Short mmCIF file of N, CA and C in Angstrom, two decimals:
data_model
loop_
_atom_site.label_atom_id
_atom_site.label_comp_id
_atom_site.label_asym_id
_atom_site.label_seq_id
_atom_site.Cartn_x
_atom_site.Cartn_y
_atom_site.Cartn_z
N MET A 1 130.44 65.71 132.63
CA MET A 1 130.05 66.67 131.10
C MET A 1 131.10 67.56 131.28
N ALA A 2 130.90 68.50 129.75
CA ALA A 2 131.76 69.73 129.84
C ALA A 2 131.09 70.56 130.23
N ALA A 3 132.21 71.73 130.35
CA ALA A 3 131.84 73.43 130.79
C ALA A 3 132.25 73.88 129.67
N ILE A 4 130.47 74.33 129.50
CA ILE A 4 129.92 75.54 128.11
C ILE A 4 129.98 76.61 128.37
N SER A 5 130.37 77.32 127.36
CA SER A 5 130.16 79.10 127.52
C SER A 5 129.16 79.78 126.46
N ILE A 6 128.38 80.49 126.46
CA ILE A 6 127.82 80.84 125.68
C ILE A 6 126.95 82.27 125.46
N ALA A 7 127.49 82.73 124.56
CA ALA A 7 127.54 84.62 124.47
C ALA A 7 126.33 84.54 124.00
N GLY A 8 125.26 85.32 124.53
CA GLY A 8 124.05 85.72 124.45
C GLY A 8 123.35 85.63 125.26
N ALA A 9 122.72 86.43 125.68
CA ALA A 9 121.56 85.61 126.96
C ALA A 9 119.83 86.10 125.94
N GLY A 10 119.88 85.79 124.63
CA GLY A 10 118.45 86.04 123.60
C GLY A 10 117.72 84.53 123.59
N LEU A 11 116.93 84.89 123.15
CA LEU A 11 116.07 83.50 123.48
C LEU A 11 117.02 82.32 122.94
N SER A 12 117.94 82.20 121.83
CA SER A 12 118.67 81.23 121.29
C SER A 12 119.73 80.64 122.35
N GLY A 13 119.72 81.48 122.75
CA GLY A 13 121.69 81.55 123.99
C GLY A 13 120.60 81.27 125.42
N ARG A 14 119.23 81.15 126.09
CA ARG A 14 118.88 81.03 126.70
C ARG A 14 118.51 79.42 127.00
N LEU A 15 117.21 79.12 125.32
CA LEU A 15 117.41 77.84 125.13
C LEU A 15 118.48 77.04 125.41
N LEU A 16 119.27 77.12 124.86
CA LEU A 16 120.59 76.19 124.58
C LEU A 16 120.75 75.77 126.27
N GLY A 17 121.62 77.38 126.29
CA GLY A 17 121.61 77.34 127.80
C GLY A 17 120.61 75.64 129.37
N TYR A 18 119.74 76.01 128.74
CA TYR A 18 118.78 75.44 129.30
C TYR A 18 118.28 73.81 129.07
N ARG A 19 118.61 73.02 127.99
CA ARG A 19 119.03 72.29 126.98
C ARG A 19 120.12 71.64 127.72
N LEU A 20 120.96 72.22 127.04
CA LEU A 20 122.64 71.52 128.14
C LEU A 20 122.85 71.55 129.47
N THR A 21 121.82 72.67 130.02
CA THR A 21 121.99 72.26 131.80
C THR A 21 120.86 71.57 131.99
N SER A 22 120.26 71.35 131.33
CA SER A 22 119.26 69.78 131.59
C SER A 22 120.15 68.67 131.03
N ALA A 23 121.23 68.64 130.31
CA ALA A 23 121.95 67.68 129.72
C ALA A 23 122.70 67.37 131.10
N GLY A 24 122.74 68.35 131.92
CA GLY A 24 124.02 67.59 133.01
C GLY A 24 125.48 68.30 132.69
N HIS A 25 125.24 69.25 131.58
CA HIS A 25 126.82 70.51 131.48
C HIS A 25 126.65 71.84 132.46
N ASP A 26 128.07 72.14 132.73
CA ASP A 26 127.83 72.93 133.68
C ASP A 26 128.16 74.39 132.29
N VAL A 27 126.80 74.77 132.66
CA VAL A 27 127.05 76.47 131.78
C VAL A 27 127.01 77.17 132.14
N THR A 28 128.39 78.60 131.30
CA THR A 28 127.89 79.99 131.85
C THR A 28 127.25 80.65 130.41
N LEU A 29 126.08 81.26 130.67
CA LEU A 29 125.50 82.66 129.18
C LEU A 29 126.08 84.06 130.06
N TYR A 30 126.55 84.74 129.07
CA TYR A 30 127.06 85.32 128.85
C TYR A 30 126.46 86.82 128.17
N GLU A 31 126.35 87.71 128.99
CA GLU A 31 125.77 88.87 127.67
C GLU A 31 126.33 89.88 128.30
N ARG A 32 126.12 91.12 127.18
CA ARG A 32 127.21 92.59 127.79
C ARG A 32 126.36 93.23 127.92
N ALA A 33 125.22 93.10 128.18
CA ALA A 33 123.88 94.50 129.08
C ALA A 33 123.31 93.63 130.21
N PRO A 34 122.86 94.90 130.69
CA PRO A 34 121.96 95.01 131.20
C PRO A 34 120.27 93.72 130.75
N ARG A 35 119.64 93.08 131.12
CA ARG A 35 118.23 92.29 130.69
C ARG A 35 117.80 93.11 130.08
N ASP A 36 117.06 94.43 130.56
CA ASP A 36 116.42 95.46 130.73
C ASP A 36 116.56 96.17 129.32
N ALA A 37 118.28 96.23 129.64
CA ALA A 37 118.85 97.15 128.37
C ALA A 37 117.95 97.16 127.08
N PRO A 38 118.28 98.17 126.12
CA PRO A 38 118.46 98.43 124.52
C PRO A 38 118.88 97.04 123.80
N THR A 39 120.11 97.13 124.12
CA THR A 39 120.95 96.26 123.54
C THR A 39 121.25 94.86 124.07
N SER A 40 120.37 94.49 125.05
CA SER A 40 120.79 93.16 125.21
C SER A 40 120.60 91.80 124.26
N ALA A 41 120.63 91.33 124.30
CA ALA A 41 119.96 90.51 123.63
C ALA A 41 118.62 89.97 123.16
N ALA A 42 118.43 89.82 124.93
CA ALA A 42 116.67 89.36 125.44
C ALA A 42 115.87 90.66 124.78
N HIS A 43 116.58 91.80 125.04
CA HIS A 43 115.21 92.80 124.35
C HIS A 43 115.10 93.34 123.18
N VAL A 44 116.72 92.58 122.29
CA VAL A 44 116.40 93.02 120.47
C VAL A 44 115.89 91.89 120.28
N ALA A 45 115.69 90.84 120.71
CA ALA A 45 115.48 89.37 120.16
C ALA A 45 113.64 89.67 119.55
N ALA A 46 112.76 90.49 120.36
CA ALA A 46 111.43 90.76 120.14
C ALA A 46 110.60 90.02 119.94
N ALA A 47 111.45 88.49 120.48
CA ALA A 47 110.36 87.13 120.69
C ALA A 47 109.24 87.03 120.28
N MET A 48 109.23 86.97 118.54
CA MET A 48 108.21 86.91 117.49
C MET A 48 108.21 85.34 117.19
N LEU A 49 107.67 85.17 116.86
CA LEU A 49 107.63 83.34 116.52
C LEU A 49 106.54 83.52 115.81
N ALA A 50 107.75 84.18 114.04
CA ALA A 50 106.84 85.01 112.80
C ALA A 50 107.72 84.49 111.24
N PRO A 51 107.67 83.07 111.70
CA PRO A 51 108.66 82.71 110.69
C PRO A 51 107.74 82.98 109.07
N ILE A 52 106.57 83.46 108.55
CA ILE A 52 105.84 84.04 107.31
C ILE A 52 105.99 85.22 106.93
N SER A 53 105.69 85.68 108.47
CA SER A 53 106.37 87.42 108.26
C SER A 53 107.85 88.12 108.20
N GLU A 54 108.31 86.81 108.31
CA GLU A 54 110.40 87.40 107.97
C GLU A 54 110.79 87.09 106.65
N LEU A 55 110.02 86.55 105.89
CA LEU A 55 110.02 86.04 104.22
C LEU A 55 110.26 86.88 103.89
N PRO A 56 110.13 88.56 103.66
CA PRO A 56 110.70 88.94 102.41
C PRO A 56 112.25 89.41 102.79
N GLU A 57 112.61 88.88 103.97
CA GLU A 57 114.25 88.70 104.11
C GLU A 57 114.87 87.86 104.31
N SER A 58 114.43 86.77 104.30
CA SER A 58 114.83 85.54 104.51
C SER A 58 114.39 84.47 103.56
N GLU A 59 115.99 83.42 103.57
CA GLU A 59 115.60 82.92 102.47
C GLU A 59 114.84 81.57 102.87
N PRO A 60 114.31 81.34 101.44
CA PRO A 60 113.20 80.51 102.21
C PRO A 60 113.54 79.39 102.66
N ARG A 61 114.07 78.95 102.70
CA ARG A 61 114.53 77.42 103.85
C ARG A 61 114.43 77.81 104.66
N VAL A 62 114.87 79.58 105.25
CA VAL A 62 114.86 79.71 106.55
C VAL A 62 113.49 79.90 107.27
N VAL A 63 112.51 80.14 106.23
CA VAL A 63 111.05 80.58 106.34
C VAL A 63 110.79 78.88 106.51
N ALA A 64 110.94 78.39 106.03
CA ALA A 64 110.45 76.82 105.99
C ALA A 64 111.00 75.36 106.97
N MET A 65 112.07 75.94 107.70
CA MET A 65 112.12 75.29 109.17
C MET A 65 112.04 75.76 110.30
N GLY A 66 111.70 77.93 110.38
CA GLY A 66 110.55 78.45 111.30
C GLY A 66 109.61 78.17 111.41
N THR A 67 108.76 77.95 110.32
CA THR A 67 107.27 77.19 109.61
C THR A 67 107.28 76.11 110.35
N GLU A 68 108.00 74.92 110.09
CA GLU A 68 107.83 73.47 110.58
C GLU A 68 107.38 73.60 111.93
N SER A 69 108.63 74.71 112.63
CA SER A 69 109.03 74.42 114.81
C SER A 69 108.15 75.08 114.95
N LEU A 70 107.01 76.28 114.69
CA LEU A 70 105.88 76.98 115.05
C LEU A 70 105.23 75.74 115.46
N ALA A 71 105.22 74.23 115.11
CA ALA A 71 104.25 73.70 115.93
C ALA A 71 105.06 73.03 117.35
N ALA A 72 106.31 73.15 117.33
CA ALA A 72 106.60 72.42 118.23
C ALA A 72 107.13 72.93 119.79
N TRP A 73 107.17 74.75 119.36
CA TRP A 73 107.22 76.07 120.77
C TRP A 73 106.38 75.86 121.70
N PRO A 74 105.08 74.99 121.85
CA PRO A 74 104.26 75.05 122.79
C PRO A 74 104.62 74.28 123.82
N ALA A 75 104.79 73.46 123.14
CA ALA A 75 105.66 72.39 124.08
C ALA A 75 106.61 72.88 124.92
N LEU A 76 107.78 73.34 124.77
CA LEU A 76 108.86 73.95 125.21
C LEU A 76 108.70 74.76 126.22
N LEU A 77 108.02 76.06 125.57
CA LEU A 77 106.90 77.19 126.61
C LEU A 77 107.01 76.76 127.08
N ASP A 78 105.50 75.66 127.25
CA ASP A 78 104.96 75.20 128.80
C ASP A 78 106.03 74.58 129.48
N GLU A 79 106.79 73.64 129.00
CA GLU A 79 107.76 73.17 130.00
C GLU A 79 108.88 74.27 130.27
N LEU A 80 109.00 75.28 129.99
CA LEU A 80 109.83 76.75 130.69
C LEU A 80 108.79 77.62 131.49
N GLY A 81 107.55 77.12 131.37
CA GLY A 81 106.80 78.10 132.21
C GLY A 81 106.85 79.32 131.76
N VAL A 82 107.04 80.04 129.85
CA VAL A 82 107.27 80.93 129.51
C VAL A 82 105.62 81.34 128.92
N ALA A 83 104.74 82.26 129.20
CA ALA A 83 103.59 82.85 128.57
C ALA A 83 103.57 82.84 127.18
N TYR A 84 103.43 82.88 126.29
CA TYR A 84 102.92 82.43 124.94
C TYR A 84 101.60 83.09 124.41
N GLY A 85 101.56 83.18 122.89
CA GLY A 85 100.53 82.76 122.11
C GLY A 85 100.58 82.99 121.19
N MET A 86 99.72 81.99 120.37
CA MET A 86 100.00 81.60 118.97
C MET A 86 98.35 82.74 117.88
N THR A 87 98.85 83.73 118.45
CA THR A 87 97.28 84.23 118.22
C THR A 87 97.62 84.83 116.74
N GLY A 88 98.29 84.94 115.81
CA GLY A 88 98.85 85.24 114.34
C GLY A 88 99.57 87.18 114.60
N SER A 89 99.87 87.10 113.60
CA SER A 89 100.52 88.31 113.37
C SER A 89 99.74 89.10 112.93
N ILE A 90 99.85 91.22 112.97
CA ILE A 90 99.58 91.84 112.34
C ILE A 90 100.62 93.61 111.43
N PHE A 91 100.38 93.18 110.78
CA PHE A 91 101.30 94.66 110.59
C PHE A 91 99.86 95.79 109.82
N VAL A 92 100.11 97.07 110.10
CA VAL A 92 99.53 98.09 109.87
C VAL A 92 101.27 99.30 108.97
N ALA A 93 100.07 100.00 108.18
CA ALA A 93 101.64 101.01 108.09
C ALA A 93 100.51 102.79 107.97
N HIS A 94 101.43 103.36 108.68
CA HIS A 94 100.49 104.95 108.44
C HIS A 94 101.01 105.37 106.98
N GLY A 95 99.30 106.04 106.80
CA GLY A 95 99.56 106.31 105.31
C GLY A 95 100.46 106.62 104.29
N THR A 96 101.62 107.36 104.39
CA THR A 96 102.95 106.91 103.85
C THR A 96 103.80 106.03 103.63
N ASP A 97 103.43 104.85 104.42
CA ASP A 97 104.14 103.53 104.25
C ASP A 97 103.01 103.04 103.38
N ALA A 98 101.94 103.22 102.86
CA ALA A 98 101.20 101.99 102.70
C ALA A 98 101.78 101.18 101.21
N ARG A 99 102.38 101.75 100.58
CA ARG A 99 103.09 101.31 99.62
C ARG A 99 103.99 100.34 99.95
N LEU A 100 104.87 100.01 101.00
CA LEU A 100 105.38 99.60 101.69
C LEU A 100 104.82 98.02 102.06
N LEU A 101 103.96 98.18 102.96
CA LEU A 101 102.24 97.00 103.50
C LEU A 101 102.07 96.67 102.33
N ASP A 102 101.70 97.52 100.76
CA ASP A 102 101.32 96.09 99.83
C ASP A 102 102.43 95.58 99.37
N LYS A 103 103.72 95.84 99.52
CA LYS A 103 104.94 95.82 98.68
C LYS A 103 104.94 94.50 99.74
N PHE A 104 104.66 94.15 100.59
CA PHE A 104 105.20 93.06 102.48
C PHE A 104 104.08 92.06 101.46
N VAL A 105 103.08 92.78 101.22
CA VAL A 105 101.59 91.44 100.77
C VAL A 105 102.27 90.76 99.22
N ARG A 106 102.67 91.08 99.07
CA ARG A 106 102.77 90.71 97.70
C ARG A 106 104.53 89.92 97.74
N SER A 107 105.33 89.98 98.52
CA SER A 107 105.49 89.08 98.96
C SER A 107 105.56 87.92 99.62
N LEU A 108 104.43 87.73 100.17
CA LEU A 108 103.57 86.70 100.76
C LEU A 108 102.98 85.92 100.08
N ARG A 109 102.90 86.22 98.62
CA ARG A 109 101.69 85.45 97.77
C ARG A 109 101.80 83.99 97.80
N ASP A 110 102.83 83.27 98.24
CA ASP A 110 103.01 81.72 98.34
C ASP A 110 102.00 81.50 99.68
N HIS A 111 101.72 82.62 100.39
CA HIS A 111 101.19 82.25 101.60
C HIS A 111 99.72 83.20 102.15
N ALA A 112 99.92 83.59 100.72
CA ALA A 112 97.86 84.33 100.76
C ALA A 112 96.79 83.44 101.45
N ASP A 113 97.05 81.95 102.07
CA ASP A 113 95.87 81.14 103.05
C ASP A 113 96.25 81.84 103.97
N GLN A 114 97.24 82.40 104.36
CA GLN A 114 97.63 82.06 105.76
C GLN A 114 97.21 83.83 106.24
N THR A 115 97.17 84.50 105.48
CA THR A 115 96.61 85.92 105.18
C THR A 115 95.42 86.63 104.88
N SER A 116 95.19 87.56 105.67
CA SER A 116 94.05 88.30 104.90
C SER A 116 93.74 89.63 105.79
N TRP A 117 93.23 90.61 104.82
CA TRP A 117 93.22 92.11 105.38
C TRP A 117 91.80 92.30 106.25
N LEU A 118 92.46 93.25 107.36
CA LEU A 118 91.33 93.35 108.16
C LEU A 118 91.17 95.24 108.00
N ASP A 119 90.08 95.17 108.11
CA ASP A 119 88.98 96.05 108.59
C ASP A 119 89.91 97.38 109.58
N ALA A 120 89.13 98.66 109.14
CA ALA A 120 89.34 99.42 110.97
C ALA A 120 88.69 98.76 112.13
N THR A 121 87.07 98.69 111.79
CA THR A 121 86.46 97.79 112.59
C THR A 121 87.12 96.49 113.15
N ALA A 122 87.55 95.71 112.55
CA ALA A 122 88.48 94.18 112.92
C ALA A 122 89.84 94.57 113.14
N LEU A 123 90.62 95.27 112.50
CA LEU A 123 91.42 95.67 113.50
C LEU A 123 91.56 95.68 114.78
N ALA A 124 90.35 97.40 114.85
CA ALA A 124 90.91 97.66 116.37
C ALA A 124 90.20 95.94 117.73
N ASN A 125 89.28 95.56 116.81
CA ASN A 125 88.42 94.17 117.70
C ASN A 125 89.53 93.65 118.17
N LEU A 126 89.74 93.07 117.25
CA LEU A 126 91.70 92.28 117.23
C LEU A 126 92.68 92.92 118.01
N GLU A 127 93.12 94.02 118.02
CA GLU A 127 93.89 95.09 118.62
C GLU A 127 93.70 96.35 118.91
N PRO A 128 93.04 96.50 119.58
CA PRO A 128 92.55 97.73 120.36
C PRO A 128 93.75 98.99 120.28
N GLU A 129 94.50 98.75 120.25
CA GLU A 129 95.74 99.74 120.10
C GLU A 129 96.11 100.14 119.18
N LEU A 130 95.44 99.73 117.91
CA LEU A 130 96.00 99.49 116.62
C LEU A 130 94.51 100.69 115.94
N THR A 131 93.45 100.90 117.27
CA THR A 131 92.65 101.86 116.37
C THR A 131 93.30 103.53 115.56
N GLY A 132 92.35 103.78 114.60
CA GLY A 132 93.36 105.08 114.13
C GLY A 132 94.20 104.58 112.38
N PHE A 133 94.57 103.08 112.19
CA PHE A 133 94.63 102.39 111.69
C PHE A 133 93.99 102.03 110.48
N GLN A 134 93.06 102.41 109.64
CA GLN A 134 91.75 102.41 108.65
C GLN A 134 92.01 100.36 107.90
N ARG A 135 93.10 100.19 107.64
CA ARG A 135 93.30 98.92 107.51
C ARG A 135 94.64 97.43 108.17
N GLY A 136 94.81 96.75 108.01
CA GLY A 136 95.92 95.84 108.99
C GLY A 136 96.27 94.19 108.03
N LEU A 137 97.24 94.00 108.01
CA LEU A 137 97.20 92.58 107.21
C LEU A 137 97.52 91.42 108.45
N PHE A 138 97.00 90.48 108.52
CA PHE A 138 97.03 89.54 109.56
C PHE A 138 97.17 88.29 109.07
N VAL A 139 98.13 87.51 109.54
CA VAL A 139 98.75 86.82 109.35
C VAL A 139 98.77 85.37 110.25
N GLU A 140 97.85 84.22 109.96
CA GLU A 140 97.53 83.40 110.58
C GLU A 140 98.43 82.16 111.20
N GLY A 141 98.63 82.03 112.86
CA GLY A 141 98.77 80.68 112.72
C GLY A 141 100.59 81.40 113.31
N GLU A 142 100.57 82.30 113.37
CA GLU A 142 102.31 82.89 114.04
C GLU A 142 102.18 83.28 115.65
N GLY A 143 102.75 83.83 116.13
CA GLY A 143 102.93 83.62 117.64
C GLY A 143 103.85 84.76 118.16
N TRP A 144 103.82 84.87 119.68
CA TRP A 144 104.69 85.75 120.42
C TRP A 144 105.01 85.20 122.08
N LEU A 145 106.50 85.32 122.21
CA LEU A 145 106.30 84.85 123.22
C LEU A 145 106.57 85.84 124.13
N ASP A 146 106.77 85.55 125.56
CA ASP A 146 107.14 86.97 127.01
C ASP A 146 108.50 86.40 127.22
N ASN A 147 109.29 87.43 126.34
CA ASN A 147 110.69 87.15 126.10
C ASN A 147 112.02 87.20 127.79
#
C-alpha cells in the first residue's frame, strides 16, 4: 500500500487518515500547531454538522451535499467512538446585531420548514447558557461532534 501524508489534523484530515489507515495505507498526519492551540485545524474546525447554517456563505451545491451527508455522520461517529448530537443549531444576536440575525433568517427561506423562532423561555429551556437573549432561531436536524 501507499505511504500517504496529510496536511492538517482537522476533522477532514483525521477522517481521511482513519479511512486510509483502515484500508492498509501508511499514513502520516501533519499539523502545524498543538492540538489544543487556537491555530490548530482541530480547534478551528468548530465541529459543527450544520450545512443549512452555512447557506449564506456557501454555494447551494455545497449545502445540498452537506445536508445529504447528515444521515451518514451518526454511523461513522459511532464507529469512531466520537461523542456527537444531532440536536439542532441555535442562533442568537445581541440587540445591536438583531438586524443581522433577521438577514440570516431571510437567507434560509428555502429551509423555513426546518427553522423556528424561540422566545426567551424556550431558548433558556433548550440552552440554559443563553439566558439573557430575548429570542433565538432554532435550525432542526443539524448537529455537533466532539472534535
